[in-house]
Amino acid sequence: MALVKEISHLSSVSHSFQYKYLKSRKLHKPICSLHFNNKPNSSNSSPFTEKHSIGRFERESWLYRDDPTFSSSSSSCSLPYDSNSIRENDIVLQLPELKKLLQVLREKRKRNVGCGGEKERRIGNVFLVGTGPGDPELLTVKALRVIQSADLLLYDRLVSNDVLDLVGDHARLLYVGKTAGYHSRTQEEIHELLLNFAEAGANVVRLKGGDPLVFGRGGEEMDFLQQQGIQVTVIPGITAASGIAAELGIPLTHRGVANSVRFLTGHSRKGGTDPLYVAESAADPDSTLVIYMGLATLPSLALKLIHHGLQADTPAAAVERGTTPQQRIVFSRLQDLAEKISLVELVSPTLIIIGKVVALSPLWPESYKEASFLVEAR
């Protein structure tokens, strides 16, 4: 994998509220922010960037060059147990190099302005780029061009390692991913990073898995930056629903079987077990449901759908790490799906597809006779 530099949090940190916050933190002693997970089937086997994966810290090694406790070959660094301490220590350790990078960008901007009578201030550009569900060959040509020409890339957890391998050697990357119980950056901090580096004149790429405007909070980032006068270009990506359904040979709509498709988030309020929203209309037998981030709330979701009239034997599929070499698939009837997922221990990210079209997949384990019946029944 090409070793690419990564850019971190807080651009004009010296004047931002985050910098003031960091200066107020009291660290007991230097703490290494590394903790490599070498267990089988854990972060090392993931096609994505997990919070303590080796790949993440290899890409971010430039941020820790002044930290004497850092060693890319070490897997036994001491860490505080709670994720808030890990996050805060990461930010403190990264801060010196981030400040240096901002200064370099500002000096470069001044040099470019000087002679030619150009505007005194050149604002950089921000690109919100969707990278698809994981397979790098699903990137758009436009996304690839922007990724390879960026100065700085802020990337999420679900941007696959194969996609990150395509980043230009001159670029720097910063992991800003979120997972349950660990947010490497808050959403507000991500906003400030994008703003401050753009103001310093950098071409900033915000990399997101799937499509940036489908359950990716891209709309919030775009709105914030536009209010600050920063130009934002959105480059769409293949959302997981489309990419993974195609991988399985599932048509999300099909004449006589499903006349609509609905995307739902499985997230709950405050980490509970109930999904945010399941309307009675979501239990439409003529529609296909695709649930993002729904592992934790699936048991409740399935019960509610059945309660609202969806047949308990509706075909369903759950796909872990879809379109990547680590893809795993569970096919089931709706009433048994949560149990089967639990038995094989699927992990995030897992996409769930519910609807009669699932039985049209050539991978559907039951007879093709049923699939034919679905098409001919109308």
CSV table of C-alpha atoms in Angstrom, one decimal:
chain,number,residue,atom,x,y,z
A,1,MET,CA,0.0,0.0,0.0
A,2,ALA,CA,1.3,3.4,-0.9
A,3,LEU,CA,2.3,5.2,2.3
A,4,VAL,CA,0.3,8.4,2.1
A,5,LYS,CA,0.5,11.2,4.5
A,6,GLU,CA,-2.7,12.1,6.3
A,7,ILE,CA,-4.0,15.4,7.4
A,8,SER,CA,-5.5,15.9,10.8
A,9,HIS,CA,-7.9,17.9,12.7
A,10,LEU,CA,-8.0,21.7,13.3
A,11,SER,CA,-6.6,23.9,10.7
A,12,SER,CA,-6.2,27.4,12.1
A,13,VAL,CA,-6.0,25.6,15.4
A,14,SER,CA,-4.0,28.4,17.0
A,15,HIS,CA,-7.2,30.5,17.0
A,16,SER,CA,-9.9,27.9,17.1
A,17,PHE,CA,-12.0,26.8,20.0
A,18,GLN,CA,-10.6,23.3,19.7
A,19,TYR,CA,-7.0,24.5,20.2
A,20,LYS,CA,-8.0,26.3,23.3
A,21,TYR,CA,-9.7,23.1,24.5
A,22,LEU,CA,-6.7,21.0,23.8
A,23,LYS,CA,-4.4,23.4,25.7
A,24,SER,CA,-6.7,23.1,28.7
A,25,ARG,CA,-6.3,19.3,28.8
A,26,LYS,CA,-3.9,17.9,31.3
A,27,LEU,CA,-2.1,14.7,30.3
A,28,HIS,CA,-0.5,12.7,33.0
A,29,LYS,CA,2.4,11.5,30.8
A,30,PRO,CA,3.1,10.9,27.1
A,31,ILE,CA,0.7,8.2,25.9
A,32,CYS,CA,1.1,6.3,22.7
A,33,SER,CA,-2.1,6.4,20.7
A,34,LEU,CA,-1.4,3.1,19.1
A,35,HIS,CA,-3.1,-0.2,19.9
A,36,PHE,CA,-2.9,-2.7,17.1
A,37,ASN,CA,-5.5,-5.4,17.0
A,38,ASN,CA,-4.0,-8.7,15.7
A,39,LYS,CA,-6.9,-11.0,16.4
A,40,PRO,CA,-8.2,-13.1,13.5
A,41,ASN,CA,-11.3,-11.7,11.8
A,42,SER,CA,-10.8,-8.3,13.5
A,43,SER,CA,-9.7,-5.0,12.2
A,44,ASN,CA,-6.7,-6.5,10.4
A,45,SER,CA,-8.9,-8.5,8.2
A,46,SER,CA,-11.3,-5.6,7.6
A,47,PRO,CA,-11.3,-4.0,4.1
A,48,PHE,CA,-12.0,-0.7,5.9
A,49,THR,CA,-10.1,1.5,8.4
A,50,GLU,CA,-10.9,0.4,11.9
A,51,LYS,CA,-10.1,2.7,14.8
A,52,HIS,CA,-6.9,0.9,15.8
A,53,SER,CA,-5.9,-0.8,12.6
A,54,ILE,CA,-2.3,-0.8,11.6
A,55,GLY,CA,-3.1,0.8,8.2
A,56,ARG,CA,-4.5,3.9,9.8
A,57,PHE,CA,-1.4,4.6,11.8
A,58,GLU,CA,0.9,3.9,8.9
A,59,ARG,CA,-0.9,6.5,6.9
A,60,GLU,CA,-0.9,8.9,9.8
A,61,SER,CA,2.7,8.4,10.9
A,62,TRP,CA,3.7,11.9,9.8
A,63,LEU,CA,1.5,13.3,12.5
A,64,TYR,CA,3.4,11.5,15.3
A,65,ARG,CA,7.0,12.1,14.2
A,66,ASP,CA,7.7,14.3,17.3
A,67,ASP,CA,6.2,11.8,19.7
A,68,PRO,CA,9.0,9.7,21.3
A,69,THR,CA,6.5,7.0,22.3
A,70,PHE,CA,5.4,6.3,18.7
A,71,SER,CA,6.7,3.2,17.0
A,72,SER,CA,5.0,1.9,13.9
A,73,SER,CA,6.5,-1.6,14.7
A,74,SER,CA,5.1,-1.6,18.2
A,75,SER,CA,1.9,-3.4,19.1
A,76,SER,CA,2.0,-3.1,22.8
A,77,CYS,CA,1.6,0.6,23.5
A,78,SER,CA,-0.2,1.5,26.7
A,79,LEU,CA,-3.6,3.2,26.2
A,80,PRO,CA,-6.1,4.6,28.6
A,81,TYR,CA,-9.2,2.4,28.5
A,82,ASP,CA,-11.9,4.8,27.6
A,83,SER,CA,-12.3,6.0,24.1
A,84,ASN,CA,-12.6,9.7,25.0
A,85,SER,CA,-9.1,9.7,26.4
A,86,ILE,CA,-7.8,7.9,23.3
A,87,ARG,CA,-9.4,10.6,21.1
A,88,GLU,CA,-8.1,13.5,23.1
A,89,ASN,CA,-4.6,12.1,23.2
A,90,ASP,CA,-4.6,11.5,19.5
A,91,ILE,CA,-5.6,15.1,18.9
A,92,VAL,CA,-2.9,16.4,21.3
A,93,LEU,CA,-0.2,14.3,19.6
A,94,GLN,CA,-1.2,15.4,16.1
A,95,LEU,CA,-1.5,19.1,16.9
A,96,PRO,CA,2.1,20.2,16.2
A,97,GLU,CA,2.3,18.7,12.7
A,98,LEU,CA,-1.1,20.1,11.9
A,99,LYS,CA,0.0,23.6,12.8
A,100,LYS,CA,3.1,23.1,10.7
A,101,LEU,CA,1.1,22.0,7.7
A,102,LEU,CA,-1.2,25.0,8.0
A,103,GLN,CA,1.7,27.3,8.0
A,104,VAL,CA,3.2,25.6,4.9
A,105,LEU,CA,-0.1,26.0,3.1
A,106,ARG,CA,-0.4,29.7,4.0
A,107,GLU,CA,3.2,30.4,2.9
A,108,LYS,CA,2.5,28.6,-0.4
A,109,ARG,CA,-0.6,30.7,-0.9
A,110,LYS,CA,1.4,33.9,-0.3
A,111,ARG,CA,4.1,33.0,-2.8
A,112,ASN,CA,1.5,32.2,-5.5
A,113,VAL,CA,-0.2,35.5,-5.0
A,114,GLY,CA,2.8,37.9,-4.8
A,115,CYS,CA,3.9,38.7,-8.4
A,116,GLY,CA,0.9,38.4,-10.7
A,117,GLY,CA,-1.5,40.9,-9.3
A,118,GLU,CA,-3.8,38.1,-8.3
A,119,LYS,CA,-6.3,38.4,-5.4
A,120,GLU,CA,-4.6,38.6,-2.1
A,121,ARG,CA,-6.5,35.6,-0.8
A,122,ARG,CA,-6.9,32.4,-2.7
A,123,ILE,CA,-9.5,30.1,-1.1
A,124,GLY,CA,-9.2,26.4,-1.7
A,125,ASN,CA,-11.9,24.0,-2.9
A,126,VAL,CA,-13.7,21.3,-1.0
A,127,PHE,CA,-14.9,18.2,-2.7
A,128,LEU,CA,-17.4,15.8,-1.1
A,129,VAL,CA,-16.5,12.5,-2.8
A,130,GLY,CA,-18.5,9.2,-2.6
A,131,THR,CA,-16.2,6.2,-2.9
A,132,GLY,CA,-18.9,3.5,-3.3
A,133,PRO,CA,-19.4,0.4,-1.0
A,134,GLY,CA,-15.8,-0.8,-1.1
A,135,ASP,CA,-14.7,-2.1,-4.5
A,136,PRO,CA,-12.3,0.4,-6.0
A,137,GLU,CA,-13.5,-0.4,-9.5
A,138,LEU,CA,-16.8,1.1,-8.6
A,139,LEU,CA,-15.2,4.6,-8.3
A,140,THR,CA,-16.3,7.1,-10.9
A,141,VAL,CA,-13.7,8.5,-13.2
A,142,LYS,CA,-14.3,12.0,-11.8
A,143,ALA,CA,-13.8,10.8,-8.2
A,144,LEU,CA,-10.5,9.1,-9.1
A,145,ARG,CA,-9.2,12.3,-10.8
A,146,VAL,CA,-10.0,14.4,-7.7
A,147,ILE,CA,-8.6,11.9,-5.3
A,148,GLN,CA,-5.3,11.7,-7.1
A,149,SER,CA,-4.9,15.5,-7.3
A,150,ALA,CA,-5.9,16.5,-3.7
A,151,ASP,CA,-3.7,18.2,-1.2
A,152,LEU,CA,-5.5,16.8,1.8
A,153,LEU,CA,-8.1,14.1,2.3
A,154,LEU,CA,-10.3,13.6,5.3
A,155,TYR,CA,-11.6,10.1,5.1
A,156,ASP,CA,-14.3,8.0,6.9
A,157,ARG,CA,-14.1,4.5,8.3
A,158,LEU,CA,-16.0,3.0,5.3
A,159,VAL,CA,-13.6,4.3,2.7
A,160,SER,CA,-11.9,1.0,1.7
A,161,ASN,CA,-8.2,0.5,2.0
A,162,ASP,CA,-8.1,-0.4,-1.7
A,163,VAL,CA,-9.6,3.1,-2.5
A,164,LEU,CA,-7.0,4.8,-0.2
A,165,ASP,CA,-4.2,3.0,-2.2
A,166,LEU,CA,-5.2,5.2,-5.1
A,167,VAL,CA,-4.5,8.5,-3.4
A,168,GLY,CA,-1.6,10.6,-4.8
A,169,ASP,CA,1.8,10.2,-3.2
A,170,HIS,CA,2.0,13.9,-2.5
A,171,ALA,CA,-1.3,14.0,-0.6
A,172,ARG,CA,-1.9,13.8,3.2
A,173,LEU,CA,-4.7,11.9,4.8
A,174,LEU,CA,-6.5,12.2,8.1
A,175,TYR,CA,-8.8,9.7,9.5
A,176,VAL,CA,-12.0,11.3,10.8
A,177,GLY,CA,-14.1,8.1,11.0
A,178,LYS,CA,-16.8,7.2,13.5
A,179,THR,CA,-17.9,3.9,14.9
A,180,ALA,CA,-20.0,2.8,17.8
A,181,GLY,CA,-18.4,4.2,21.0
A,182,TYR,CA,-15.6,6.0,19.2
A,183,HIS,CA,-15.7,9.2,17.2
A,184,SER,CA,-12.2,10.2,16.1
A,185,ARG,CA,-13.6,13.6,15.4
A,186,THR,CA,-16.9,15.2,16.3
A,187,GLN,CA,-19.0,16.5,13.4
A,188,GLU,CA,-18.3,20.0,14.5
A,189,GLU,CA,-14.6,19.4,14.5
A,190,ILE,CA,-14.8,17.9,11.0
A,191,HIS,CA,-16.6,21.1,9.8
A,192,GLU,CA,-13.8,23.2,11.3
A,193,LEU,CA,-11.1,21.1,9.6
A,194,LEU,CA,-12.7,21.5,6.2
A,195,LEU,CA,-13.2,25.2,6.7
A,196,ASN,CA,-9.7,26.0,8.0
A,197,PHE,CA,-7.8,24.0,5.4
A,198,ALA,CA,-9.9,25.4,2.6
A,199,GLU,CA,-9.2,28.9,3.9
A,200,ALA,CA,-5.5,28.1,3.9
A,201,GLY,CA,-5.8,27.5,0.1
A,202,ALA,CA,-5.7,23.7,0.1
A,203,ASN,CA,-7.7,21.5,-2.3
A,204,VAL,CA,-9.5,19.4,0.3
A,205,VAL,CA,-11.3,16.1,-0.4
A,206,ARG,CA,-13.8,14.7,2.0
A,207,LEU,CA,-14.0,11.0,1.3
A,208,LYS,CA,-17.1,9.1,2.3
A,209,GLY,CA,-18.2,5.5,1.7
A,210,GLY,CA,-21.1,5.0,-0.6
A,211,ASP,CA,-22.7,8.3,-1.7
A,212,PRO,CA,-21.9,11.4,0.4
A,213,LEU,CA,-25.6,12.5,0.3
A,214,VAL,CA,-27.1,9.2,1.4
A,215,PHE,CA,-26.9,8.8,5.1
A,216,GLY,CA,-23.5,10.3,5.0
A,217,ARG,CA,-24.0,13.7,6.6
A,218,GLY,CA,-22.6,15.3,3.5
A,219,GLY,CA,-25.5,17.7,3.4
A,220,GLU,CA,-24.6,19.1,6.8
A,221,GLU,CA,-21.0,19.6,5.7
A,222,MET,CA,-22.0,21.2,2.5
A,223,ASP,CA,-24.4,23.6,4.2
A,224,PHE,CA,-21.9,24.6,6.8
A,225,LEU,CA,-19.1,25.4,4.3
A,226,GLN,CA,-21.4,27.3,1.9
A,227,GLN,CA,-22.5,29.5,4.7
A,228,GLN,CA,-18.8,30.3,5.2
A,229,GLY,CA,-18.4,31.2,1.6
A,230,ILE,CA,-16.5,28.0,0.6
A,231,GLN,CA,-17.3,26.5,-2.7
A,232,VAL,CA,-18.3,22.8,-2.4
A,233,THR,CA,-18.4,20.3,-5.3
A,234,VAL,CA,-20.2,17.0,-4.7
A,235,ILE,CA,-19.1,14.0,-6.6
A,236,PRO,CA,-21.6,11.2,-6.2
A,237,GLY,CA,-20.7,7.6,-5.4
A,238,ILE,CA,-22.5,4.3,-5.9
A,239,THR,CA,-24.6,4.0,-2.7
A,240,ALA,CA,-24.4,0.7,-0.9
A,241,ALA,CA,-27.9,-0.3,-1.8
A,242,SER,CA,-27.2,-0.1,-5.5
A,243,GLY,CA,-23.7,-1.6,-5.4
A,244,ILE,CA,-24.5,-4.5,-3.1
A,245,ALA,CA,-27.8,-5.3,-4.7
A,246,ALA,CA,-26.0,-5.5,-8.1
A,247,GLU,CA,-23.3,-7.7,-6.6
A,248,LEU,CA,-26.0,-10.2,-5.5
A,249,GLY,CA,-28.1,-9.9,-8.6
A,250,ILE,CA,-31.0,-8.4,-6.8
A,251,PRO,CA,-33.1,-5.9,-8.8
A,252,LEU,CA,-34.3,-3.3,-6.3
A,253,THR,CA,-37.4,-2.8,-8.5
A,254,HIS,CA,-38.9,-5.3,-10.8
A,255,ARG,CA,-42.0,-5.2,-12.9
A,256,GLY,CA,-44.8,-7.2,-11.2
A,257,VAL,CA,-42.8,-7.7,-8.0
A,258,ALA,CA,-41.6,-4.4,-6.6
A,259,ASN,CA,-42.7,-1.0,-7.9
A,260,SER,CA,-40.7,1.1,-5.5
A,261,VAL,CA,-37.6,1.1,-3.2
A,262,ARG,CA,-37.1,2.8,0.1
A,263,PHE,CA,-33.9,3.5,2.0
A,264,LEU,CA,-34.1,3.5,5.8
A,265,THR,CA,-31.5,4.1,8.5
A,266,GLY,CA,-31.5,1.5,11.2
A,267,HIS,CA,-30.0,3.9,13.7
A,268,SER,CA,-31.8,4.4,17.0
A,269,ARG,CA,-32.1,7.4,19.2
A,270,LYS,CA,-29.3,7.5,21.8
A,271,GLY,CA,-28.1,4.0,21.0
A,272,GLY,CA,-31.3,2.2,21.8
A,273,THR,CA,-32.7,-0.9,20.2
A,274,ASP,CA,-35.6,0.7,18.3
A,275,PRO,CA,-35.0,2.1,14.8
A,276,LEU,CA,-35.6,5.8,14.4
A,277,TYR,CA,-38.6,5.5,12.0
A,278,VAL,CA,-40.7,2.6,10.8
A,279,ALA,CA,-44.0,3.8,9.4
A,280,GLU,CA,-46.8,1.5,8.6
A,281,SER,CA,-46.3,2.4,5.0
A,282,ALA,CA,-42.8,0.8,5.1
A,283,ALA,CA,-44.5,-2.6,5.4
A,284,ASP,CA,-45.5,-2.5,1.8
A,285,PRO,CA,-45.3,-5.9,0.1
A,286,ASP,CA,-44.8,-4.2,-3.3
A,287,SER,CA,-41.8,-2.2,-2.2
A,288,THR,CA,-38.2,-3.1,-1.5
A,289,LEU,CA,-36.7,-2.0,1.8
A,290,VAL,CA,-33.0,-1.3,2.2
A,291,ILE,CA,-31.8,-0.7,5.7
A,292,TYR,CA,-28.4,1.0,6.4
A,293,MET,CA,-26.7,0.6,9.8
A,294,GLY,CA,-29.4,-1.7,11.0
A,295,LEU,CA,-27.7,-4.5,12.8
A,296,ALA,CA,-28.5,-3.4,16.3
A,297,THR,CA,-32.1,-2.5,15.6
A,298,LEU,CA,-33.1,-5.3,13.2
A,299,PRO,CA,-34.9,-7.5,15.8
A,300,SER,CA,-37.2,-4.6,16.7
A,301,LEU,CA,-37.5,-3.6,13.0
A,302,ALA,CA,-38.5,-7.0,11.8
A,303,LEU,CA,-41.2,-7.3,14.5
A,304,LYS,CA,-42.6,-3.9,13.6
A,305,LEU,CA,-42.7,-4.7,9.9
A,306,ILE,CA,-44.5,-7.9,10.5
A,307,HIS,CA,-46.9,-6.2,12.9
A,308,HIS,CA,-47.7,-3.6,10.3
A,309,GLY,CA,-48.6,-6.4,7.8
A,310,LEU,CA,-45.4,-7.5,6.0
A,311,GLN,CA,-45.4,-11.2,5.6
A,312,ALA,CA,-43.2,-13.0,8.0
A,313,ASP,CA,-41.8,-15.2,5.2
A,314,THR,CA,-40.8,-12.2,3.1
A,315,PRO,CA,-37.3,-12.9,1.5
A,316,ALA,CA,-34.5,-11.0,3.0
A,317,ALA,CA,-30.7,-10.7,2.8
A,318,ALA,CA,-28.0,-9.2,5.1
A,319,VAL,CA,-24.6,-8.4,3.5
A,320,GLU,CA,-21.5,-7.7,5.5
A,321,ARG,CA,-18.7,-5.7,3.8
A,322,GLY,CA,-20.5,-5.9,0.5
A,323,THR,CA,-18.4,-5.8,-2.8
A,324,THR,CA,-15.2,-6.4,-1.0
A,325,PRO,CA,-13.2,-9.7,-0.8
A,326,GLN,CA,-14.4,-10.1,2.8
A,327,GLN,CA,-18.1,-10.0,1.8
A,328,ARG,CA,-20.4,-12.4,3.7
A,329,ILE,CA,-24.1,-12.9,2.9
A,330,VAL,CA,-27.0,-14.3,4.9
A,331,PHE,CA,-30.2,-15.1,3.1
A,332,SER,CA,-33.3,-15.8,5.2
A,333,ARG,CA,-37.0,-15.2,5.7
A,334,LEU,CA,-37.7,-12.0,7.5
A,335,GLN,CA,-38.9,-13.7,10.7
A,336,ASP,CA,-35.6,-15.6,11.0
A,337,LEU,CA,-33.2,-13.0,9.7
A,338,ALA,CA,-32.1,-11.5,13.1
A,339,GLU,CA,-31.4,-15.0,14.5
A,340,LYS,CA,-29.4,-16.1,11.5
A,341,ILE,CA,-27.3,-12.9,11.6
A,342,SER,CA,-26.6,-13.5,15.2
A,343,LEU,CA,-25.5,-17.1,14.6
A,344,VAL,CA,-22.9,-16.2,12.1
A,345,GLU,CA,-21.9,-13.0,13.9
A,346,LEU,CA,-22.1,-10.5,11.1
A,347,VAL,CA,-20.4,-7.2,11.9
A,348,SER,CA,-20.7,-3.6,10.7
A,349,PRO,CA,-21.0,-2.5,8.0
A,350,THR,CA,-24.0,-4.8,7.1
A,351,LEU,CA,-26.7,-3.8,4.6
A,352,ILE,CA,-30.1,-5.4,4.9
A,353,ILE,CA,-32.5,-5.9,2.0
A,354,ILE,CA,-36.1,-7.0,2.5
A,355,GLY,CA,-38.6,-7.7,-0.2
A,356,LYS,CA,-39.8,-10.3,-2.7
A,357,VAL,CA,-37.0,-9.2,-5.2
A,358,VAL,CA,-34.4,-10.9,-2.9
A,359,ALA,CA,-35.7,-14.3,-4.1
A,360,LEU,CA,-34.8,-13.2,-7.7
A,361,SER,CA,-31.1,-13.3,-6.9
A,362,PRO,CA,-29.3,-16.3,-8.5
A,363,LEU,CA,-27.7,-16.8,-5.1
A,364,TRP,CA,-31.1,-17.2,-3.3
A,365,PRO,CA,-30.8,-20.7,-1.7
A,366,GLU,CA,-34.4,-21.7,-2.3
A,367,SER,CA,-35.8,-23.1,-5.5
A,368,TYR,CA,-35.8,-21.0,-8.7
A,369,LYS,CA,-39.4,-22.1,-9.0
A,370,GLU,CA,-40.4,-19.6,-6.3
A,371,ALA,CA,-38.5,-16.8,-8.0
A,372,SER,CA,-40.3,-17.6,-11.2
A,373,PHE,CA,-43.6,-17.5,-9.4
A,374,LEU,CA,-43.0,-14.1,-8.1
A,375,VAL,CA,-42.5,-12.7,-11.6
A,376,GLU,CA,-45.5,-14.6,-13.1
A,377,ALA,CA,-47.9,-14.1,-10.3
A,378,ARG,CA,-49.1,-10.7,-11.7
